[in-house]
Short mmCIF file of C-alpha atoms and ligand atoms in Angstrom, two decimals:
data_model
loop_
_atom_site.label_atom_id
_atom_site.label_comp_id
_atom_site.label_asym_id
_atom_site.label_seq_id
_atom_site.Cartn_x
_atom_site.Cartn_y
_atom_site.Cartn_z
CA UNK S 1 -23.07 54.02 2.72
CA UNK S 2 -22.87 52.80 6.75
CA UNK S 3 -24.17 49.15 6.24
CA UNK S 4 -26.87 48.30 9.27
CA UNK S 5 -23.75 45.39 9.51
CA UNK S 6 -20.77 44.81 8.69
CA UNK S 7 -18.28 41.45 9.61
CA UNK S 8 -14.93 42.16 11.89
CA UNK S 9 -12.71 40.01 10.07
CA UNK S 10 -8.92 40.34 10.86
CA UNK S 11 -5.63 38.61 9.85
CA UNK S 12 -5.92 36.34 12.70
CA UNK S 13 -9.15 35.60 11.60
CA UNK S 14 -7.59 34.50 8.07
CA UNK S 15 -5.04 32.88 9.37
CA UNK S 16 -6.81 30.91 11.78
CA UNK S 17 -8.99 29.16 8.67
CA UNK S 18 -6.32 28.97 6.44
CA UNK S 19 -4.36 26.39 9.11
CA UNK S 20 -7.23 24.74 9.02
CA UNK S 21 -7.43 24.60 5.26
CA UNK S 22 -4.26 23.20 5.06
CA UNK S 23 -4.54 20.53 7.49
CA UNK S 24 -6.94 18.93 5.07
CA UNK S 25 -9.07 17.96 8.26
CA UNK S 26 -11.93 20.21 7.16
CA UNK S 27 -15.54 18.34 8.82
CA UNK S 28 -16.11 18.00 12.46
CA UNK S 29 -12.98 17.67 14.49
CA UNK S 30 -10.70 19.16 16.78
CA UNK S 31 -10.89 22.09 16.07
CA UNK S 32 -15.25 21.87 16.90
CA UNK S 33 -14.26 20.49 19.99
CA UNK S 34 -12.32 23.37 21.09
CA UNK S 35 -14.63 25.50 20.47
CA UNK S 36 -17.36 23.38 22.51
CA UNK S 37 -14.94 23.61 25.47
CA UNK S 38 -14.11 27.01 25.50
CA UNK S 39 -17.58 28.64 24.75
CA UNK S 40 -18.74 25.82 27.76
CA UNK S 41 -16.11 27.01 29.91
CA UNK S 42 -15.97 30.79 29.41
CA UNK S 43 -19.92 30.79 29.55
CA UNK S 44 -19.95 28.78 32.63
CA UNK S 45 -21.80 25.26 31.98
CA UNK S 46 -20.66 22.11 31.68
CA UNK S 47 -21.32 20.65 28.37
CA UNK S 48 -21.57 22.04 24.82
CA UNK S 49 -22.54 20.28 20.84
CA UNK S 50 -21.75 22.40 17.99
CA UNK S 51 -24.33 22.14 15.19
CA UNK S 52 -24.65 23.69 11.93
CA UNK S 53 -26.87 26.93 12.85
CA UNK S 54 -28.94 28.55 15.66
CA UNK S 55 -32.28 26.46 14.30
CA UNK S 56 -30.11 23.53 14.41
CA UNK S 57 -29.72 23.96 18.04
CA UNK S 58 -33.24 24.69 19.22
CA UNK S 59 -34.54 21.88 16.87
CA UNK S 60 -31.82 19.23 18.85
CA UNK S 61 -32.55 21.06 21.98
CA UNK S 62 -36.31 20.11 21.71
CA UNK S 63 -35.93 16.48 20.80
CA UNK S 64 -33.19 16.37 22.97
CA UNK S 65 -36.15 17.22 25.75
CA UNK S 66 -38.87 15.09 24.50
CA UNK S 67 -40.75 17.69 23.27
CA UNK S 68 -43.20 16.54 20.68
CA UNK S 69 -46.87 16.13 18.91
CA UNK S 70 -48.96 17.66 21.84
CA UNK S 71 -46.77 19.39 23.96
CA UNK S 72 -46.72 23.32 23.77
CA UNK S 73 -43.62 25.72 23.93
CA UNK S 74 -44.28 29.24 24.73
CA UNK S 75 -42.07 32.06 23.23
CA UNK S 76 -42.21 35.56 22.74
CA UNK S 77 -43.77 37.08 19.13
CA UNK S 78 -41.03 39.97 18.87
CA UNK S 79 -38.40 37.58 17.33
CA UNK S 80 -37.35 36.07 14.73
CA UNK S 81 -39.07 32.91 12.56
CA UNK S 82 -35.85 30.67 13.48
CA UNK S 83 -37.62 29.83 16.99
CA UNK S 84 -41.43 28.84 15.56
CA UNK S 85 -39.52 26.86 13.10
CA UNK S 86 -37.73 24.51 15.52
CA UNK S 87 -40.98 23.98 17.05
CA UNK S 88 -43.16 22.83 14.00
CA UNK S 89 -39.80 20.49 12.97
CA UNK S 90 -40.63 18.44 16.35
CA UNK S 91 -44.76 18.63 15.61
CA UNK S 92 -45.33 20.66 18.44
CA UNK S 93 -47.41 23.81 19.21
CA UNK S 94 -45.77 27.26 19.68
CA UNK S 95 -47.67 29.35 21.87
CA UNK S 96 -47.22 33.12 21.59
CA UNK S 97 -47.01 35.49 24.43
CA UNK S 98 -46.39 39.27 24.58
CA UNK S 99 -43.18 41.27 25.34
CA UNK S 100 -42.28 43.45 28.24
CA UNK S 101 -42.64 46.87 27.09
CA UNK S 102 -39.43 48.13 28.84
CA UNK S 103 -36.87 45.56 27.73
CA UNK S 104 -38.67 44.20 24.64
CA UNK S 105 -38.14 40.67 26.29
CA UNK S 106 -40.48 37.75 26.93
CA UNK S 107 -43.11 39.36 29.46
CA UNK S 108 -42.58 36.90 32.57
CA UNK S 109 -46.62 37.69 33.61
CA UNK S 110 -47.52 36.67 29.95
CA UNK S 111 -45.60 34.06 29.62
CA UNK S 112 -47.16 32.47 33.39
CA UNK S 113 -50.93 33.52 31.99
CA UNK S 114 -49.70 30.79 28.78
CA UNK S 115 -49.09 27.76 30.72
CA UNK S 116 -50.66 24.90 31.00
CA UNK S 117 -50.51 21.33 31.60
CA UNK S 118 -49.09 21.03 28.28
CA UNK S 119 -46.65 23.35 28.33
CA UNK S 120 -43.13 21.64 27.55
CA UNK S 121 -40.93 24.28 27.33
CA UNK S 122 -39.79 27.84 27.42
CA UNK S 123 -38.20 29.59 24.81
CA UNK S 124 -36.46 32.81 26.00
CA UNK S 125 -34.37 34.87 23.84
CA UNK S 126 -31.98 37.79 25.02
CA UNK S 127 -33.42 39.89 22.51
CA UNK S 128 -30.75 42.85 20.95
CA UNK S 129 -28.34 41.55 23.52
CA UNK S 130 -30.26 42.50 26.86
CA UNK S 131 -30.69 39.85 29.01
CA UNK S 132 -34.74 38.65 29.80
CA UNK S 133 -36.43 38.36 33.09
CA UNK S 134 -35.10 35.04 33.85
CA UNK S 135 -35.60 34.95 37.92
CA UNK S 136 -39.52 35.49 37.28
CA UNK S 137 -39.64 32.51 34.12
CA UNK S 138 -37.58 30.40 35.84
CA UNK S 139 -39.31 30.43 38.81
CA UNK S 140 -42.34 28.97 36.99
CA UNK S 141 -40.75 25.34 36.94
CA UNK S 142 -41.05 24.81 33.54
CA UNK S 143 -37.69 23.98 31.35
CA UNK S 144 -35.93 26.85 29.74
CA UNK S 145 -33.68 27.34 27.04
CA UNK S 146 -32.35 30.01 26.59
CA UNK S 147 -31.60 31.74 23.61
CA UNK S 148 -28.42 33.57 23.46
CA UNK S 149 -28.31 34.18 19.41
CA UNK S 150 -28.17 37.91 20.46
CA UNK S 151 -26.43 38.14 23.75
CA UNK S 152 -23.16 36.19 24.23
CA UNK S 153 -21.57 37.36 26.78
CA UNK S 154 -23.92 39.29 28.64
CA UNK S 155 -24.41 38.86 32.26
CA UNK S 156 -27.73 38.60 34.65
CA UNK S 157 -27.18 38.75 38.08
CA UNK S 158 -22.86 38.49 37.61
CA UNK S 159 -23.92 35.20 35.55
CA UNK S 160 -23.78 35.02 31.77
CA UNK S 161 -26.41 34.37 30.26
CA UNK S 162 -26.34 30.83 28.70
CA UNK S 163 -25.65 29.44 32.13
CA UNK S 164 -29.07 30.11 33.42
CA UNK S 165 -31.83 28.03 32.19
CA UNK S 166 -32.25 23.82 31.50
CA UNK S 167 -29.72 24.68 28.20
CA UNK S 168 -28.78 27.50 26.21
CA UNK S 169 -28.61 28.04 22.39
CA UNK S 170 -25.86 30.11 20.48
CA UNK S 171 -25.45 31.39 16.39
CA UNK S 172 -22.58 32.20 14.56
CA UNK S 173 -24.42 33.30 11.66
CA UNK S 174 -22.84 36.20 9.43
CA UNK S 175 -24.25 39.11 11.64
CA UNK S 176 -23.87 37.64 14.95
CA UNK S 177 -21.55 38.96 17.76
CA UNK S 178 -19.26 35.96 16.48
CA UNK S 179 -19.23 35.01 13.46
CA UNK S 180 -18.33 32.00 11.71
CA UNK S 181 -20.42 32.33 8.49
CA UNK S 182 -22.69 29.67 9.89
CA UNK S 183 -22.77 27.35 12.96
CA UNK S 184 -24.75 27.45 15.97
CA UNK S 185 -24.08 25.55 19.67
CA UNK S 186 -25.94 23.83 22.68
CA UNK S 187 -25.12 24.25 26.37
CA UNK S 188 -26.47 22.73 29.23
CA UNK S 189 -24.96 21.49 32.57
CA UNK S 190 -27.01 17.84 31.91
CA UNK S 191 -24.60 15.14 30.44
CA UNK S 192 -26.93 13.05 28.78
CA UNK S 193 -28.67 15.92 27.13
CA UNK S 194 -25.67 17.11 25.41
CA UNK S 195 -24.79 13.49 24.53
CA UNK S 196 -28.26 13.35 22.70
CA UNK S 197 -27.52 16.17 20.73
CA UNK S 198 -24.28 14.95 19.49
CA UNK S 199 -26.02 11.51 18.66
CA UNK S 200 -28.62 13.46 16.84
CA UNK S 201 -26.63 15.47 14.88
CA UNK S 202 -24.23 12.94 13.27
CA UNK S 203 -25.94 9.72 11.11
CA UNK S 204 -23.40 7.68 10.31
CA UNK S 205 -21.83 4.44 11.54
CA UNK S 206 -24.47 4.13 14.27
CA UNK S 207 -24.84 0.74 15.88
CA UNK S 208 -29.16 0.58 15.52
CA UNK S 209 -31.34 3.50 13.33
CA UNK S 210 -33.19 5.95 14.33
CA UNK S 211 -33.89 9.34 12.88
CA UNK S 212 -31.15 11.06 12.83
CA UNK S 213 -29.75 14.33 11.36
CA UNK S 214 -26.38 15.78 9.39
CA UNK S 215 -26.27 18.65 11.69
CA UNK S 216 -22.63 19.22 12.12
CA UNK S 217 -20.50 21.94 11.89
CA UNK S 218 -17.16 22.15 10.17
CA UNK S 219 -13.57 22.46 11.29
CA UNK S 220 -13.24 25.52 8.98
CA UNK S 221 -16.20 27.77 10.48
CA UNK S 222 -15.62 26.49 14.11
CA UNK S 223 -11.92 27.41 13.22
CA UNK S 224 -13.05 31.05 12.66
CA UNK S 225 -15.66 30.92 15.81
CA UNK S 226 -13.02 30.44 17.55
CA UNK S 227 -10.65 33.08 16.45
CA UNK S 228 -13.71 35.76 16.64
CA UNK S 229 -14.28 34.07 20.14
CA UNK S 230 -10.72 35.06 21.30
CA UNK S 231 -11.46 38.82 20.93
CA UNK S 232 -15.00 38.78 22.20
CA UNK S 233 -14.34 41.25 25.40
CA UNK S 234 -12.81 43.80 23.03
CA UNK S 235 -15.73 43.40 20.89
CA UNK S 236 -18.41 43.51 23.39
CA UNK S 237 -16.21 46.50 25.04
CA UNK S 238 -16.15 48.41 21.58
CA UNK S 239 -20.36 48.05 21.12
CA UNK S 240 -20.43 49.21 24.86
CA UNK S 241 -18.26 52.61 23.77
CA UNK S 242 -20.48 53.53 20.83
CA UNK S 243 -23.81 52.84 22.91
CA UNK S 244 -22.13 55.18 25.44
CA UNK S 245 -22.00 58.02 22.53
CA UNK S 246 -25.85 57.14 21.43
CA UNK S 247 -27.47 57.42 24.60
CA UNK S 248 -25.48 60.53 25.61
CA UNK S 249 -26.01 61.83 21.71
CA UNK S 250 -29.69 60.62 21.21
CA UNK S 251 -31.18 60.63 24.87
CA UNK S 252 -33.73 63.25 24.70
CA UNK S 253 -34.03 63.23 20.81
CA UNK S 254 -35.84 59.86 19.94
CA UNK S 255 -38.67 58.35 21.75
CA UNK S 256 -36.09 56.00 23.75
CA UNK S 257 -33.30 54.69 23.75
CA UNK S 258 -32.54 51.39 25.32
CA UNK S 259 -33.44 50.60 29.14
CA UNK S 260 -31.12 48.22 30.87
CA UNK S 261 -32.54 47.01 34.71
CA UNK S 262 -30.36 46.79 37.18
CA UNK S 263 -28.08 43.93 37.57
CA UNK S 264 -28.18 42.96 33.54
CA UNK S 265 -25.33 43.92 31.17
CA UNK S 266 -26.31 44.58 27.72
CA UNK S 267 -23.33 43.95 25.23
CA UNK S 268 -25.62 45.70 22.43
CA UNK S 269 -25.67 43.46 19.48
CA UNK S 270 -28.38 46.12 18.05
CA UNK S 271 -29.23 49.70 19.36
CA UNK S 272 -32.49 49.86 19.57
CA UNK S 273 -34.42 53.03 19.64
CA UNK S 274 -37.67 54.32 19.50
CA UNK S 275 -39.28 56.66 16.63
CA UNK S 276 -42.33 57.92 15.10
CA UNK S 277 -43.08 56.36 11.97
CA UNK S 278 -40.19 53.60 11.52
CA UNK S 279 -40.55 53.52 7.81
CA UNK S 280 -40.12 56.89 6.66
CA UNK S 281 -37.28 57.05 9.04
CA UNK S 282 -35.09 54.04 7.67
CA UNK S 283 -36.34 55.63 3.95
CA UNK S 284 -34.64 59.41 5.75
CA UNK S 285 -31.88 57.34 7.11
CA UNK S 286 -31.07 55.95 3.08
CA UNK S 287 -31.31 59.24 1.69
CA UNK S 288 -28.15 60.15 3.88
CA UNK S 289 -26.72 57.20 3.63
CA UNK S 290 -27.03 55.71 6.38
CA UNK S 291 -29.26 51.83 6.87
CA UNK S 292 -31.02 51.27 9.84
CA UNK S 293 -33.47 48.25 9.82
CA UNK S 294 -36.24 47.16 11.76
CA UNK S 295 -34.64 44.86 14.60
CA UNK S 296 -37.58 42.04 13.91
CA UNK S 297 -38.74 42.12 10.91
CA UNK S 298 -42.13 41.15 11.56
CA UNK S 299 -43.37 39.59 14.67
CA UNK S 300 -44.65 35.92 14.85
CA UNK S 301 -48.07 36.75 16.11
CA UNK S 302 -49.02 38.37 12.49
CA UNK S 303 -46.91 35.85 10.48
CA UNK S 304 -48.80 33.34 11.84
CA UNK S 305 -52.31 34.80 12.02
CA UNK S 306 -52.76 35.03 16.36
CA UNK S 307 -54.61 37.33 18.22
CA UNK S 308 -53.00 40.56 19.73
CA UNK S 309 -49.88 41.28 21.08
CA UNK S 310 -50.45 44.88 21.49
CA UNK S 311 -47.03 45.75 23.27
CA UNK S 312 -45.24 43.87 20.82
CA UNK S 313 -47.66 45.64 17.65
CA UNK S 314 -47.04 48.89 19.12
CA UNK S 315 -43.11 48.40 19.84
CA UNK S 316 -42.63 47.11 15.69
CA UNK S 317 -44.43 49.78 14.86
CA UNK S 318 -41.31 52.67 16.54
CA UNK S 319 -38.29 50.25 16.77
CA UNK S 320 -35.64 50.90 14.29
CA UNK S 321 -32.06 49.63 15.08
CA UNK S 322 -29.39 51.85 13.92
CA UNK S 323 -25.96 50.53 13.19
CA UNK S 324 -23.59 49.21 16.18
CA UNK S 325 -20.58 47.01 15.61
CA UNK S 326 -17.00 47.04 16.29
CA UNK S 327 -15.39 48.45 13.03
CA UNK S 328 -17.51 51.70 12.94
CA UNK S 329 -15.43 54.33 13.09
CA UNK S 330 -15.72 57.32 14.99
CA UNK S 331 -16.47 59.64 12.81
CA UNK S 332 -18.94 57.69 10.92
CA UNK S 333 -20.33 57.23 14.96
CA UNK S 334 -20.91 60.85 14.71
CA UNK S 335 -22.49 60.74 11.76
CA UNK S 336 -25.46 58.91 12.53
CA UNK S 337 -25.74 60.70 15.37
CA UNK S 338 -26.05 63.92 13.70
CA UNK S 339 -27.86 62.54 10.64
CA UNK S 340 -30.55 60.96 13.73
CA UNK S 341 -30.98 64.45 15.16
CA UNK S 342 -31.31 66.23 11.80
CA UNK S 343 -33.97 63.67 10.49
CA UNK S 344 -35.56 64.02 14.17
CA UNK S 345 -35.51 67.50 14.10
CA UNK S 346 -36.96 68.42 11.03
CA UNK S 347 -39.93 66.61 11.60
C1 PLP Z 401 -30.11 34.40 14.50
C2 PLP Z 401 -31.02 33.91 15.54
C3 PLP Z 401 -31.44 32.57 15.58
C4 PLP Z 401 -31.13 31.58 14.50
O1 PLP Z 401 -29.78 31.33 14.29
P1 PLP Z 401 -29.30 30.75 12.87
O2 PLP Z 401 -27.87 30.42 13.12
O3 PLP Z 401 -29.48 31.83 11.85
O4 PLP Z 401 -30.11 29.55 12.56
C5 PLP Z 401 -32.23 32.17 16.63
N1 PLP Z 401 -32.62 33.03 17.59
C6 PLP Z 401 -32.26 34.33 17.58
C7 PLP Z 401 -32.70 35.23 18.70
C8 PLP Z 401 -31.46 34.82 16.55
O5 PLP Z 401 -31.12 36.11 16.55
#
């Protein structure tokens, strides 16, 4: 079986959490605060907090901002829970806007339609790795973070992402582009922000109370963040070959395969592609042995009982994401290709 993902884990990798391991300096340390720096520095912003997970970060990030009971924070409904989560943690209202049917990012013309007077924040995610329309949301004056869960070290413009918006948000989680089992980290270019975050994720021996959080990340995963870290052009240069191979193998076959605007760089955390009826498909795609999953599994505007997204309904209902990570081989590449045509094909 070709799992939909798979973790790169090599004996620097091992090595690099074993030192820590025998240090016997295993919570937030050094070895966190590396990791801040370099992620800050390669990225291109000033400051950085690691926190425990991805959530972690957007919840600091929003309380970090002020934003509470009454304010509203638009995001896109083709993502993930983790960002409608943050939001209720803080009280405040998540208000759901459509994607762009090219990119499957934010749509910038939704997102202005959603503003208001209320409107506290922006959540934009780089979904699958592609970077979003971030002149045209920026440009509506409203605070961004961005979400780069999906797309670290992809570039907009020649800047990464991460160093565009108010802050930035990053995951280590298993399946991530680095992985550290768990952890997550905040970015943003605004001291005092960042010094919030690290007062809010750390209780003890505080000089006065107030609500606080144990949000920090350990020594031992930021010690294997930072080893995955390290390799990160190779990795994002591997994904880059094997999307090379799908579009030249699949262009043509499925509905589409990804569209990347000029002046973005994708670095492909999924390959996305378009097909008629996504569930048979990933059932076709079992069968030979091969897992493909849908790249959101379902999208916030039906989770949480909204009215109509109809680019984002009608973009679940063809998007499958087919298996892209460094330590595919190329002959199991070929494979799926093949086994995509064949199922394709004989429809
Ligand atoms: C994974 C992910 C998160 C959440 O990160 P965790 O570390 O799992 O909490 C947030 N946003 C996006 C776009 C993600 O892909």
């Amino acid at each position: 079986m070709i799992a939909h993902s798979r973790v790169v884990l090599e004996e620097e990798d091992l090595v690099s959490v074993s030192e820590v391991l025998r240090s016997g300096q295993l919570a937030q340390g050094d070895v966190v605060s590396s990791l801040e720096k370099r992620l800050a520095s390669s990225i291109g912003v000033g400051h950085g907090a690691a926190v425990s997970s991805g959530t972690a970060a957007l919840h600091l990030s929003l309380i970090s901002l002020g934003v509470s009971q009454g304010s509203q924070v638009i995001l896109p409904s083709y993502v993930c829970t983790a960002l409608v989560n943050a939001i209720h943690y803080v009280g405040a209202t998540p208000v759901v806007v459509d994607i762009d049917p090219g990119t499957f990012n934010m749509s910038a013309e939704e997102t202005k339609k959603a503003l208001s007077d209320s409107t506290a924040a922006i959540m934009v995610p780089h979904m699958f790795g592609l970077p979003a329309d971030m002149d045209e949301i920026l440009s509506l004056g409203v605070p961004v973070i961005e979400d780069c869960a999906q797309a670290v070290g992809a570039t907009y413009n020649g800047k990464r992402v991460g160093s565009l918006g108010y802050a930035s948000i990053f995951s280590f989680y298993a399946t991530k582009l680095i992985c550290a089992g768990e952890g997550g980290l905040v970015l943003s270019d605004r001291a005092e922000f960042i010094e919030q975050i690290r007062d809010l994720r750390d209780y003890d021996e505080k000089a006065t109370y107030s609500l606080r959080y144990n949000y920090k990340m350990t020594d031992i995963h930021a010690s294997l963040g930072l080893s995955q870290f390290k390799k990160l052009p190779s990795l994002i240069r591997k994904r880059r070959e094997i999307a090379r191979v799908y579009d030249d193998g699949l262009g043509g076959v499925v509905k589409r395969t990804p569209f990347v605007p000029h002046g973005r760089e994708h670095i492909y955390y999924r390959y996305v592609v378009l097909v008629e009826d996504v569930s048979k498909f990933i059932e076709d795609m079992r069968q030979e042995g091969i897992e493909c999953r849908r790249p959101v599994f379902k999208p916030l505007h039906r989770y949480l009982n909204l009215p109509g997204c109809p680019v984002t309904d009608d973009v679940w209902s063809q998007a499958v994401s087919i298996p892209i990570y460094p330590s595919l081989s190329r002959d199991e590449v070929y494979r799926i290709v093949d086994t995509v045509k064949q199922i394709i094909q004989a429809r």
